[in-house]
């Protein structure tokens, strides 16, 4: 068995855990300050020093002094400064809650988990704060611009069992999308391709090679030149549904990534991507019960999709 992870001496702040760093086993630094200034290049050196002076960087025995010597293998914890964020003015609605899991309807424009410019304005942080569940963790993720069902795990010891469901494709997922109708497009059909996404590149791409992405595409309604599509992915590649719809010549309405990348300000909520994670269905790994959850959200270009 592995060693138990050290508990943070700092409580959560705004629903966020403190960052933890382990100092290297060797190095040229004389003090902890010297190492942290080099280790945290995005933080102004004077800011690191002030955090130490204010007692905001702590070790297992308490605050680390500004002149504390570098100790190989030492652990330190601190709360990062938060970015200025645009508030996402849509609620996070609870679809289901029990002692093991929480399922929410994530609105468009709300990121799933803290990352980059999105920290407090994320579904995970909001759910932790609004439900009073400090140890809540994600079982999977949705794109920031995709709305719909998102599942969290209440207890850390169960997280792996629910994440495995998604990793091993044991969850049946169904999405609703609004896109143009092409009378010449034969549906239903299964779209298969290879999707790759390079680190640091916003868009993913379909490339030659072994298939790693598969989506069943069905047209379930037509209204004024637009169609309501049911998308059933067998895999979960980055931007898979958006790429597959674009490759069919019917890109999802208000998709700013495919087929053409369009930059849009983070405070522009006027054109939500018409994509909704509508159904999650699986056998619960803890209780053994068959679970099915349905989103209560609608798509602005269509209305109710149930």
Backbone as numpy.savetxt, mean C-alpha at the origin, in Angstrom:
# Nx Ny Nz CAx CAy CAz Cx Cy Cz
14.89 -21.37 16.20 14.06 -20.17 16.20 14.92 -18.92 16.20
14.46 -17.87 15.52 15.21 -16.62 15.48 15.04 -15.84 16.77
15.93 -14.88 16.94 15.84 -14.05 18.12 14.63 -13.13 18.04
14.04 -12.91 19.17 12.85 -12.05 19.22 13.25 -10.60 18.96
12.48 -9.93 18.14 12.76 -8.54 17.81 12.62 -7.66 19.05
13.58 -6.77 19.24 13.54 -5.87 20.38 12.33 -4.96 20.30
11.64 -4.82 21.42 10.49 -3.92 21.47 10.98 -2.48 21.47
10.27 -1.62 20.78 10.65 -0.21 20.73 10.42 0.44 22.09
11.40 1.22 22.58 11.19 1.96 23.83 10.33 3.20 23.63
10.05 3.54 22.37 9.22 4.71 22.07 7.82 4.26 21.67
6.79 4.93 22.18 5.42 4.61 21.76 5.17 5.10 20.34
4.08 4.60 19.74 3.69 5.11 18.44 3.39 6.60 18.52
3.57 7.28 17.40 3.20 8.69 17.30 2.37 8.85 16.04
1.16 9.39 16.18 0.25 9.55 15.04 -0.04 8.21 14.36
-0.02 7.11 15.13 -0.28 5.81 14.54 0.92 5.20 13.83
2.10 5.79 14.01 3.31 5.32 13.36 4.30 4.78 14.37
4.92 3.65 14.03 5.99 3.11 14.87 7.25 3.95 14.70
8.08 3.95 15.72 9.37 4.62 15.61 10.27 3.85 14.65
11.14 4.58 13.94 12.14 3.94 13.09 13.20 3.31 13.98
13.72 2.16 13.55 14.78 1.49 14.31 15.99 1.30 13.42
17.17 1.64 13.95 18.42 1.43 13.22 19.38 0.62 14.08
20.09 -0.28 13.42 21.16 -1.03 14.09 22.49 -0.48 13.59
23.34 -0.06 14.51 24.65 0.45 14.12 25.51 -0.69 13.60
26.37 -0.43 12.61 27.22 -1.49 12.05 28.15 -2.12 13.08
28.67 -3.29 12.74 29.57 -3.99 13.66 30.96 -3.36 13.69
31.26 -2.57 12.71 32.55 -1.88 12.71 32.45 -0.64 11.83
33.37 0.29 12.01 33.35 1.51 11.21 34.24 2.57 11.81
34.44 3.66 11.08 35.39 4.70 11.49 34.81 5.75 12.42
33.53 5.66 12.77 32.87 6.74 13.50 33.26 6.73 14.98
33.47 7.91 15.52 33.82 8.03 16.94 32.55 8.13 17.79
31.54 8.82 17.27 30.30 9.02 18.02 29.10 8.51 17.23
27.99 8.31 17.96 26.73 7.95 17.31 26.30 9.05 16.35
26.50 10.31 16.76 26.14 11.45 15.91 26.84 11.37 14.57
28.15 11.11 14.56 28.89 11.02 13.30 28.28 9.96 12.38
27.96 8.82 12.95 27.39 7.75 12.13 26.02 8.12 11.59
25.15 8.70 12.44 23.79 9.02 12.00 23.78 10.11 10.93
24.69 11.07 11.02 24.78 12.10 10.00 25.09 11.46 8.64
25.98 10.47 8.65 26.31 9.77 7.40 25.20 8.81 6.99
24.55 8.20 7.96 23.52 7.18 7.71 22.22 7.78 7.19
21.97 9.04 7.59 20.71 9.70 7.23 21.00 10.92 6.36
21.43 10.71 5.11 21.87 11.83 4.26 20.76 12.82 3.91
19.50 12.38 4.00 18.40 13.29 3.67 18.02 14.20 4.83
18.60 13.94 6.00 18.33 14.77 7.17 19.48 15.74 7.37
19.17 17.00 7.50 20.21 18.02 7.68 21.00 17.70 8.95
22.36 17.73 8.88 23.18 17.34 10.03 22.81 18.04 11.32
22.49 19.32 11.24 22.10 20.05 12.44 20.82 19.50 13.04
19.95 18.98 12.20 18.70 18.40 12.70 18.98 17.13 13.49
19.89 16.30 13.01 20.26 15.08 13.74 20.82 15.45 15.12
21.66 16.47 15.16 22.24 16.89 16.44 21.16 17.39 17.38
20.20 18.18 16.85 19.14 18.69 17.71 18.27 17.55 18.26
18.02 16.54 17.46 17.23 15.40 17.92 17.92 14.70 19.10
19.24 14.59 19.03 19.99 14.00 20.14 19.94 14.89 21.37
20.12 16.18 21.18 20.08 17.13 22.30 18.72 17.10 22.98
17.64 16.97 22.17 16.28 16.96 22.71 15.85 15.60 23.26
16.75 14.61 23.20 16.42 13.28 23.73 15.44 12.51 22.86
15.39 12.82 21.57 14.43 12.19 20.67 14.98 10.93 20.01
16.26 10.65 20.20 16.86 9.42 19.70 17.24 8.59 20.92
16.70 7.39 21.02 16.90 6.60 22.23 17.47 5.22 21.91
18.15 4.68 22.91 18.63 3.30 22.84 17.87 2.46 23.84
18.32 1.25 24.06 17.62 0.36 24.99 17.65 0.90 26.41
18.63 1.75 26.73 18.76 2.27 28.09 18.29 3.72 28.23
17.65 4.26 27.18 17.14 5.61 27.28 17.73 6.52 26.22
17.53 7.84 26.36 18.02 8.79 25.36 19.52 8.68 25.13
19.92 8.84 23.87 21.33 8.78 23.50 21.90 10.20 23.57
22.99 10.37 24.31 23.60 11.70 24.47 24.21 12.17 23.16
24.30 13.48 23.00 24.81 14.04 21.75 26.27 13.65 21.53
27.01 13.38 22.62 28.42 12.98 22.48 28.62 11.50 22.76
27.54 10.72 22.70 27.64 9.28 23.00 28.59 8.60 22.02
29.46 7.73 22.51 30.40 7.05 21.62 29.70 6.02 20.73
30.28 5.81 19.56 29.76 4.79 18.65 29.98 3.42 19.28
28.90 2.62 19.34 28.97 1.27 19.90 28.53 0.29 18.82
29.41 -0.57 18.36 29.05 -1.52 17.30 27.82 -2.37 17.68
26.89 -2.49 16.75 25.71 -3.32 16.98 24.63 -2.69 17.83
24.82 -1.46 18.25 23.84 -0.77 19.09 22.56 -0.48 18.29
21.41 -0.56 18.97 20.13 -0.21 18.36 19.70 1.17 18.84
19.17 1.97 17.91 18.58 3.26 18.28 17.22 3.39 17.62
16.34 4.13 18.27 14.99 4.36 17.76 14.72 5.87 17.73
13.91 6.30 16.78 13.51 7.71 16.72 12.31 7.83 15.79
11.57 8.91 15.96 10.47 9.21 15.06 10.96 10.19 13.99
10.73 9.83 12.75 11.14 10.68 11.64 10.25 11.93 11.58
10.81 13.01 11.07 10.00 14.21 10.82 9.00 13.89 9.70
7.79 14.35 9.85 6.74 14.04 8.89 6.70 15.05 7.75
6.44 14.60 6.52 6.31 15.54 5.41 5.00 16.31 5.50
4.92 17.41 4.82 3.66 18.14 4.70 2.80 17.38 3.70
1.59 17.00 4.13 0.74 16.17 3.27 -0.57 16.87 2.93
-1.06 16.54 1.75 -2.39 16.99 1.34 -3.41 16.03 1.96
-4.38 16.56 2.67 -5.40 15.71 3.28 -6.31 15.12 2.21
-6.53 13.82 2.28 -7.45 13.15 1.36 -8.85 13.24 1.97
-9.77 14.00 1.36 -11.04 14.35 2.01 -12.14 13.31 1.83
-11.77 12.04 1.93 -12.77 10.97 1.79 -12.61 9.99 2.95
-13.72 9.46 3.45 -13.63 8.59 4.63 -13.14 7.18 4.32
-12.60 6.56 5.34 -12.23 5.15 5.30 -13.36 4.40 6.01
-14.08 3.55 5.28 -15.24 2.88 5.84 -14.92 1.42 6.20
-15.35 1.01 7.39 -15.12 -0.36 7.83 -16.21 -1.27 7.25
-15.78 -2.30 6.53 -16.69 -3.28 5.95 -16.88 -4.46 6.90
-15.80 -4.83 7.59 -15.85 -5.96 8.52 -14.76 -5.79 9.57
-15.07 -6.19 10.80 -14.08 -6.15 11.87 -14.34 -7.28 12.84
-13.29 -8.05 13.15 -13.37 -9.06 14.21 -12.03 -9.11 14.92
-11.79 -10.13 15.72 -10.57 -10.15 16.53 -9.33 -10.50 15.70
-9.52 -10.93 14.45 -8.38 -11.33 13.61 -8.11 -10.35 12.48
-9.15 -9.87 11.82 -8.95 -9.03 10.63 -9.89 -7.83 10.63
-9.49 -6.83 9.87 -10.33 -5.67 9.58 -10.32 -5.49 8.06
-11.48 -5.35 7.47 -11.60 -5.08 6.04 -12.23 -3.70 5.88
-11.59 -2.85 5.08 -12.09 -1.49 4.89 -12.33 -1.23 3.41
-13.14 -0.23 3.15 -13.29 0.32 1.81 -12.37 1.54 1.72
-11.27 1.38 1.00 -10.31 2.47 0.85 -10.79 3.41 -0.26
-10.84 4.70 0.00 -11.25 5.62 -1.06 -10.14 5.83 -2.08
-10.52 6.33 -3.25 -9.52 6.74 -4.22 -8.59 7.79 -3.59
-7.34 7.81 -4.05 -6.33 8.81 -3.69 -5.70 8.58 -2.32
-6.13 7.59 -1.56 -5.52 7.32 -0.25 -4.56 6.14 -0.40
-3.29 6.37 -0.09 -2.30 5.30 -0.17 -2.61 4.22 0.86
-2.15 3.00 0.59 -2.42 1.89 1.51 -1.55 1.97 2.76
-0.24 2.18 2.56 0.70 2.17 3.68 1.64 3.36 3.57
2.28 3.75 4.70 3.20 4.88 4.66 4.37 4.64 3.72
4.60 5.64 2.87 5.73 5.56 1.94 5.90 6.91 1.26
7.14 7.38 1.18 7.43 8.61 0.45 6.68 9.81 0.98
5.87 10.44 0.12 5.14 11.65 0.48 3.86 11.35 1.24
3.51 10.09 1.37 2.24 9.72 2.00 2.52 8.95 3.29
2.27 9.59 4.42 2.55 8.97 5.72 1.26 8.92 6.55
0.83 10.07 7.05 -0.40 10.09 7.84 -1.63 9.85 6.97
-1.57 10.35 5.73 -2.69 10.17 4.82 -2.58 8.82 4.10
-2.66 7.77 4.90 -2.63 6.39 4.39 -3.70 5.58 5.12
-4.16 4.53 4.46 -5.21 3.71 5.05 -4.75 3.05 6.35
-3.51 2.56 6.38 -3.02 1.89 7.58 -3.00 2.83 8.78
-2.42 4.02 8.63 -2.32 4.95 9.74 -3.70 5.44 10.17
-4.55 5.74 9.21 -5.91 6.16 9.56 -6.64 5.07 10.34
-6.54 3.83 9.86 -7.25 2.73 10.52 -6.72 2.51 11.93
-5.41 2.56 12.12 -4.84 2.40 13.46 -5.39 3.46 14.41
-5.44 4.69 13.94 -5.88 5.78 14.81 -7.39 5.75 15.03
-8.16 5.56 13.98 -9.62 5.62 14.09 -10.20 4.43 14.83
-9.55 3.27 14.73 -10.06 2.06 15.38 -9.35 1.76 16.69
-8.28 2.50 16.99 -7.55 2.24 18.23 -6.82 0.91 18.22
-6.35 0.50 17.04 -5.65 -0.79 16.90 -4.20 -0.51 16.50
-3.35 -0.36 17.50 -1.98 0.10 17.27 -1.13 -0.89 16.48
-1.46 -2.19 16.55 -0.63 -3.20 15.90 -1.20 -3.67 14.56
-2.19 -2.99 14.07 -2.78 -3.34 12.80 -1.71 -3.35 11.70
-1.76 -4.37 10.82 -0.77 -4.47 9.74 -1.47 -4.90 8.46
-0.91 -4.55 7.30 -1.57 -4.86 6.03 -1.37 -6.31 5.61
-2.42 -6.92 5.08 -2.30 -8.26 4.50 -1.92 -8.17 3.03
-2.24 -7.04 2.39 -1.91 -6.80 0.98 -2.02 -5.30 0.75
-1.92 -4.87 -0.50 -1.96 -3.43 -0.80 -2.83 -3.17 -2.02
-3.27 -1.93 -2.13 -3.91 -1.41 -3.33 -3.16 -0.17 -3.77
-3.16 0.11 -5.09 -2.59 1.36 -5.56 -3.31 2.53 -4.91
-2.61 3.64 -4.76 -3.20 4.83 -4.15 -4.46 5.29 -4.88
-4.46 5.18 -6.20 -5.58 5.70 -6.98 -6.71 4.69 -7.17
-6.52 3.47 -6.70 -7.56 2.45 -6.78 -8.36 2.44 -5.49
-9.68 2.37 -5.60 -10.55 2.31 -4.42 -10.96 0.86 -4.16
-11.47 0.63 -2.95 -12.08 -0.67 -2.68 -11.52 -1.40 -1.48
-11.73 -2.71 -1.49 -11.48 -3.55 -0.33 -10.00 -3.73 -0.03
-9.64 -3.46 1.21 -8.28 -3.60 1.70 -8.35 -4.29 3.05
-7.54 -5.31 3.23 -7.62 -6.11 4.46 -6.39 -5.90 5.34
-6.65 -5.74 6.63 -5.60 -5.62 7.64 -5.71 -6.77 8.64
-4.58 -7.07 9.27 -4.53 -8.11 10.30 -4.38 -7.44 11.66
-5.19 -7.88 12.62 -5.24 -7.23 13.92 -4.03 -7.58 14.78
-3.63 -8.85 14.78 -2.55 -9.31 15.66 -1.30 -9.65 14.84
-0.14 -9.16 15.25 1.09 -9.38 14.48 1.39 -10.85 14.23
1.08 -11.71 15.19 1.41 -13.13 15.03 0.60 -13.82 13.94
-0.47 -13.17 13.48 -1.30 -13.76 12.43 -1.01 -13.19 11.05
-0.20 -12.15 11.00 0.00 -11.44 9.73 0.48 -12.38 8.63
1.47 -13.21 8.94 2.03 -14.10 7.93 1.01 -15.04 7.33
0.09 -15.53 8.16 -0.89 -16.50 7.67 -1.84 -15.88 6.66
-2.17 -14.60 6.85 -3.05 -13.93 5.89 -2.28 -13.44 4.66
-1.04 -13.01 4.85 -0.25 -12.58 3.70 0.01 -13.73 2.74
0.18 -14.94 3.29 0.42 -16.11 2.45 -0.74 -16.35 1.50
-1.96 -16.04 1.94 -3.13 -16.20 1.06 -2.96 -15.42 -0.23
-2.49 -14.19 -0.10 -2.31 -13.34 -1.28 -1.08 -13.77 -2.07
-0.01 -14.12 -1.37 1.22 -14.56 -2.05 0.98 -15.81 -2.89
0.20 -16.74 -2.32 -0.03 -18.02 -2.99 -1.29 -18.03 -3.85
-1.88 -16.85 -4.08 -3.04 -16.70 -4.97 -4.25 -17.52 -4.50
-4.45 -17.52 -3.20 -5.57 -18.25 -2.62 -6.76 -17.33 -2.34
-6.65 -16.08 -2.74 -7.73 -15.12 -2.59 -8.33 -14.85 -3.97
-9.65 -15.03 -4.09 -10.30 -14.67 -5.35 -10.64 -13.19 -5.29
-10.08 -12.43 -6.23 -10.28 -10.98 -6.26 -11.07 -10.60 -7.52
-12.00 -9.70 -7.32 -12.80 -9.22 -8.45 -12.82 -7.70 -8.40
-12.57 -7.09 -9.55 -12.57 -5.63 -9.67 -13.65 -5.19 -10.64
-14.12 -3.97 -10.46 -15.01 -3.33 -11.43 -14.26 -2.15 -12.03
-14.43 -1.96 -13.33 -13.76 -0.86 -14.01 -14.69 -0.27 -15.06
-14.56 1.02 -15.28 -15.29 1.70 -16.35 -14.27 2.11 -17.42
-14.58 1.74 -18.66 -13.67 2.01 -19.77 -14.48 2.11 -21.05
-13.88 2.64 -22.12 -14.60 2.71 -23.39 -15.00 1.32 -23.89
-15.98 1.31 -24.79 -16.41 0.06 -25.41 -15.92 0.01 -26.85
-15.28 -1.10 -27.21 -14.84 -1.33 -28.59 -15.68 -2.47 -29.16
-16.59 -2.18 -30.09 -17.46 -3.23 -30.64 -16.69 -4.38 -31.28
-15.46 -4.12 -31.71 -14.67 -5.17 -32.34 -13.89 -6.03 -31.37
-13.94 -5.69 -30.10 -13.19 -6.45 -29.09 -14.01 -7.63 -28.62
-13.48 -8.83 -28.80 -14.19 -10.05 -28.41 -13.96 -10.32 -26.93
-15.05 -10.32 -26.19 -15.00 -10.58 -24.76 -16.08 -11.60 -24.40
-15.91 -12.37 -23.32 -14.78 -12.32 -22.38 -13.51 -12.92 -22.99
-12.41 -12.55 -22.40 -11.13 -13.13 -22.81 -10.16 -13.06 -21.63
-9.17 -13.95 -21.67 -8.11 -13.94 -20.67 -6.88 -13.28 -21.29
-6.43 -12.21 -20.65 -5.24 -11.50 -21.12 -4.04 -12.04 -20.35
-3.03 -12.48 -21.09 -1.81 -13.00 -20.48 -0.62 -12.26 -21.06
0.28 -11.84 -20.17 1.49 -11.14 -20.63 2.55 -11.20 -19.55
3.71 -10.67 -19.89 4.76 -10.51 -18.89 4.87 -9.04 -18.53
4.74 -8.72 -17.24 4.80 -7.34 -16.76 6.03 -7.19 -15.87
6.80 -6.14 -16.14 7.96 -5.83 -15.31 7.92 -4.35 -14.94
8.42 -4.04 -13.76 8.50 -2.65 -13.33 9.89 -2.40 -12.77
10.59 -1.44 -13.36 11.93 -1.10 -12.89 11.85 -0.18 -11.68
12.74 -0.38 -10.76 12.79 0.46 -9.57 13.07 1.90 -9.98
12.28 2.83 -9.45 12.47 4.24 -9.77 11.73 4.70 -11.00
11.12 3.79 -11.73 10.32 4.13 -12.91 8.85 4.02 -12.54
8.06 5.06 -12.81 6.68 5.11 -12.36 5.82 4.06 -13.06
5.98 3.94 -14.37 5.16 3.01 -15.12 5.75 1.61 -15.15
4.88 0.62 -15.14 5.28 -0.75 -15.44 5.14 -0.94 -16.94
5.61 -2.07 -17.45 5.56 -2.30 -18.90 5.36 -3.77 -19.20
4.66 -4.04 -20.29 4.56 -5.40 -20.81 5.77 -5.65 -21.70
6.45 -6.77 -21.46 7.68 -7.07 -22.19 7.62 -8.51 -22.69
8.54 -8.83 -23.58 8.63 -10.19 -24.08 9.14 -11.11 -22.97
8.69 -12.35 -23.00 9.18 -13.31 -22.01 8.06 -14.14 -21.42
8.42 -14.96 -20.46 7.47 -15.87 -19.83 6.33 -15.10 -19.16
5.11 -15.56 -19.37 3.94 -14.90 -18.80 3.98 -14.91 -17.28
3.71 -13.74 -16.67 3.63 -13.68 -15.21 2.40 -12.91 -14.73
1.51 -12.53 -15.70 0.32 -11.76 -15.35 -0.86 -12.27 -16.17
-1.98 -12.50 -15.48 -3.16 -13.06 -16.15 -4.43 -12.44 -15.59
-5.31 -11.96 -16.48 -6.56 -11.31 -16.08 -7.71 -11.77 -16.96
-8.80 -12.18 -16.35 -10.03 -12.44 -17.09 -10.79 -11.13 -17.20
-11.12 -10.72 -18.43 -11.82 -9.47 -18.68 -13.21 -9.78 -19.23
-14.25 -9.25 -18.57 -15.62 -9.45 -19.01 -16.34 -8.11 -19.08
-17.17 -7.93 -20.08 -18.00 -6.73 -20.21 -19.38 -7.07 -19.66
-19.80 -6.34 -18.63 -21.06 -6.68 -17.96 -22.15 -5.62 -18.14
-21.80 -4.48 -18.74 -22.81 -3.45 -18.97 -22.30 -2.41 -19.93
-23.20 -1.79 -20.70 -22.84 -0.73 -21.64 -23.80 0.43 -21.44
-23.21 1.64 -21.45 -24.03 2.83 -21.25 -23.33 4.02 -21.91
-23.93 4.51 -23.00 -23.42 5.72 -23.62 -21.98 5.68 -24.04
-21.54 4.60 -24.63 -20.17 4.51 -25.11 -19.17 4.02 -24.08
-19.61 3.92 -22.84 -18.75 3.39 -21.78 -19.25 2.01 -21.36
-18.32 1.18 -20.92 -18.68 -0.15 -20.46 -18.28 -0.35 -19.02
-19.04 -1.18 -18.33 -18.66 -1.65 -17.00 -18.04 -3.02 -17.17
-16.81 -3.15 -16.72 -16.06 -4.39 -16.89 -15.84 -5.07 -15.55
-15.90 -6.39 -15.59 -15.50 -7.19 -14.43 -14.13 -7.76 -14.72
-13.17 -7.46 -13.85 -11.79 -7.90 -14.03 -11.44 -8.88 -12.91
-10.99 -10.06 -13.29 -10.66 -11.10 -12.30 -9.21 -11.49 -12.50
-8.31 -10.92 -11.71 -6.89 -11.22 -11.87 -6.51 -12.55 -11.21
-5.74 -13.36 -11.93 -5.20 -14.59 -11.34 -3.84 -14.34 -10.71
-3.25 -13.18 -11.04 -1.95 -12.79 -10.50 -2.07 -11.36 -9.99
-1.00 -10.87 -9.38 -1.07 -9.54 -8.79 0.13 -8.68 -9.10
0.46 -8.54 -10.38 1.60 -7.70 -10.76 1.24 -6.22 -10.62
2.26 -5.39 -10.47 2.06 -3.95 -10.35 1.33 -3.39 -11.57
0.21 -2.69 -11.32 -0.57 -2.03 -12.37 -1.11 -3.01 -13.41
-1.25 -4.26 -13.03 -1.65 -5.29 -13.99 -2.96 -4.98 -14.71
-4.00 -4.64 -13.96 -5.31 -4.42 -14.57 -5.29 -3.21 -15.51
-4.60 -2.18 -15.10 -4.52 -0.96 -15.90 -3.76 -1.22 -17.21
-2.68 -1.97 -17.12 -1.90 -2.30 -18.31 -2.69 -3.21 -19.25
-3.36 -4.21 -18.69 -4.09 -5.14 -19.54 -5.26 -4.46 -20.25
-5.95 -3.56 -19.57 -7.05 -2.84 -20.23 -6.50 -1.92 -21.32
-5.40 -1.24 -21.05 -4.80 -0.37 -22.05 -4.32 -1.18 -23.25
-3.79 -2.37 -23.00 -3.29 -3.20 -24.10 -4.42 -3.68 -25.00
-5.64 -3.76 -24.47 -6.81 -4.14 -25.26 -7.37 -2.96 -26.05
-6.83 -1.78 -25.81 -7.33 -0.59 -26.50 -8.48 0.08 -25.80
-8.77 -0.33 -24.57 -9.85 0.28 -23.78 -9.30 0.65 -22.40
-8.44 1.67 -22.33 -7.85 2.05 -21.04 -8.92 2.50 -20.05
-8.69 2.23 -18.79 -9.64 2.60 -17.74 -9.80 4.12 -17.70
-11.02 4.57 -17.56 -11.31 6.00 -17.54 -10.53 6.70 -16.42
-9.92 7.83 -16.75 -9.14 8.67 -15.84 -7.84 7.99 -15.38
-7.31 7.07 -16.20 -6.01 6.49 -15.88 -4.92 7.45 -16.34
-4.17 8.01 -15.39 -3.12 8.97 -15.70 -1.78 8.31 -16.03
-1.73 6.98 -15.99 -0.48 6.27 -16.25 -0.47 5.56 -17.61
-1.60 5.00 -17.99 -1.64 4.16 -19.19 -2.81 4.56 -20.08
-2.62 4.68 -21.38 -1.35 4.41 -22.07 -0.34 5.56 -22.01
-0.77 6.76 -21.57 0.14 7.92 -21.55 0.27 8.45 -20.12
1.49 8.67 -19.69 1.74 9.20 -18.35 1.40 10.68 -18.30
0.53 11.06 -17.38 0.11 12.45 -17.20 0.31 12.85 -15.74
1.07 13.89 -15.52 1.31 14.35 -14.15 0.08 15.10 -13.64
-0.33 14.81 -12.41 -1.48 15.48 -11.83 -1.15 15.87 -10.38
-1.48 17.08 -9.95 -1.18 17.50 -8.57 -1.84 16.58 -7.55
-1.18 16.41 -6.40 -1.71 15.52 -5.37 -3.00 16.04 -4.75
-3.27 17.33 -4.92 -4.50 17.88 -4.35 -5.64 17.96 -5.38
-5.45 17.31 -6.53 -6.51 17.25 -7.55 -7.27 15.95 -7.40
-8.47 16.03 -6.84 -9.29 14.84 -6.61 -10.46 14.76 -7.60
-10.35 15.47 -8.71 -11.49 15.63 -9.61 -11.70 14.48 -10.57
-10.69 13.64 -10.79 -10.80 12.59 -11.80 -10.34 11.25 -11.22
-11.12 10.64 -10.34 -10.69 9.37 -9.76 -10.62 8.25 -10.80
-9.58 7.47 -10.74 -9.45 6.30 -11.61 -10.67 5.41 -11.43
-11.28 5.00 -12.52 -12.53 4.23 -12.45 -12.24 2.74 -12.28
-11.61 2.43 -11.16 -11.22 1.06 -10.82 -11.52 0.82 -9.36
-12.23 -0.27 -9.09 -12.69 -0.57 -7.74 -12.43 -2.04 -7.40
-11.72 -2.28 -6.31 -11.53 -3.63 -5.79 -12.83 -4.03 -5.10
-13.65 -4.83 -5.78 -15.04 -5.02 -5.36 -15.28 -6.25 -4.49
-14.51 -7.33 -4.71 -14.76 -8.58 -3.98 -13.44 -9.19 -3.51
-13.44 -9.68 -2.26 -12.38 -10.54 -1.74 -13.05 -11.81 -1.22
-12.53 -12.95 -1.62 -13.13 -14.22 -1.22 -12.02 -15.23 -0.94
-12.08 -15.90 0.22 -11.03 -16.84 0.59 -11.48 -17.69 1.77
-10.76 -18.79 1.99 -10.96 -19.59 3.19 -10.06 -19.04 4.28
-10.65 -18.65 5.40 -9.89 -18.03 6.47 -8.87 -19.03 7.04
-7.58 -18.67 7.08 -6.55 -19.60 7.55 -6.59 -19.85 9.06
-7.29 -19.00 9.80 -7.38 -19.17 11.25 -8.64 -19.93 11.64
-9.79 -19.48 11.15 -11.07 -20.10 11.53 -11.51 -21.21 10.59
-10.97 -21.22 9.37 -11.40 -22.20 8.38 -12.70 -21.84 7.68
-13.28 -20.70 8.03 -14.55 -20.26 7.47 -14.34 -19.66 6.08
-15.29 -19.91 5.17 -15.25 -19.27 3.86 -15.67 -17.81 4.01
-14.83 -16.90 3.58 -15.10 -15.48 3.72 -15.40 -14.85 2.36
-16.34 -13.93 2.33 -16.60 -13.13 1.13 -16.96 -11.72 1.56
-16.22 -10.76 1.04 -16.49 -9.36 1.35 -16.74 -8.61 0.04
-17.71 -7.70 0.08 -18.05 -6.89 -1.09 -17.96 -5.41 -0.74
-17.40 -4.64 -1.65 -17.28 -3.20 -1.45 -18.64 -2.53 -1.53
-18.81 -1.48 -0.74 -20.02 -0.68 -0.80 -19.84 0.60 -1.59
-18.67 0.76 -2.22 -18.38 1.98 -2.97 -18.92 1.88 -4.40
-19.03 3.01 -5.04 -19.47 3.07 -6.44 -18.39 3.78 -7.25
-18.55 3.78 -8.57 -17.65 4.48 -9.45 -18.36 5.70 -10.03
-17.73 6.84 -9.97 -18.40 8.11 -10.30 -18.90 8.17 -11.73
-18.28 7.46 -12.66 -18.68 7.49 -14.06 -19.75 6.44 -14.37
-20.16 5.66 -13.34 -21.14 4.62 -13.58 -22.22 4.58 -12.51
-21.81 4.75 -11.26 -22.74 4.58 -10.13 -22.50 3.26 -9.44
-23.52 2.69 -8.86 -23.40 1.40 -8.17 -22.99 0.32 -9.16
-22.10 -0.56 -8.72 -21.57 -1.60 -9.64 -21.91 -3.01 -9.17
-22.63 -3.14 -8.06 -22.95 -4.45 -7.52 -24.02 -5.17 -8.33
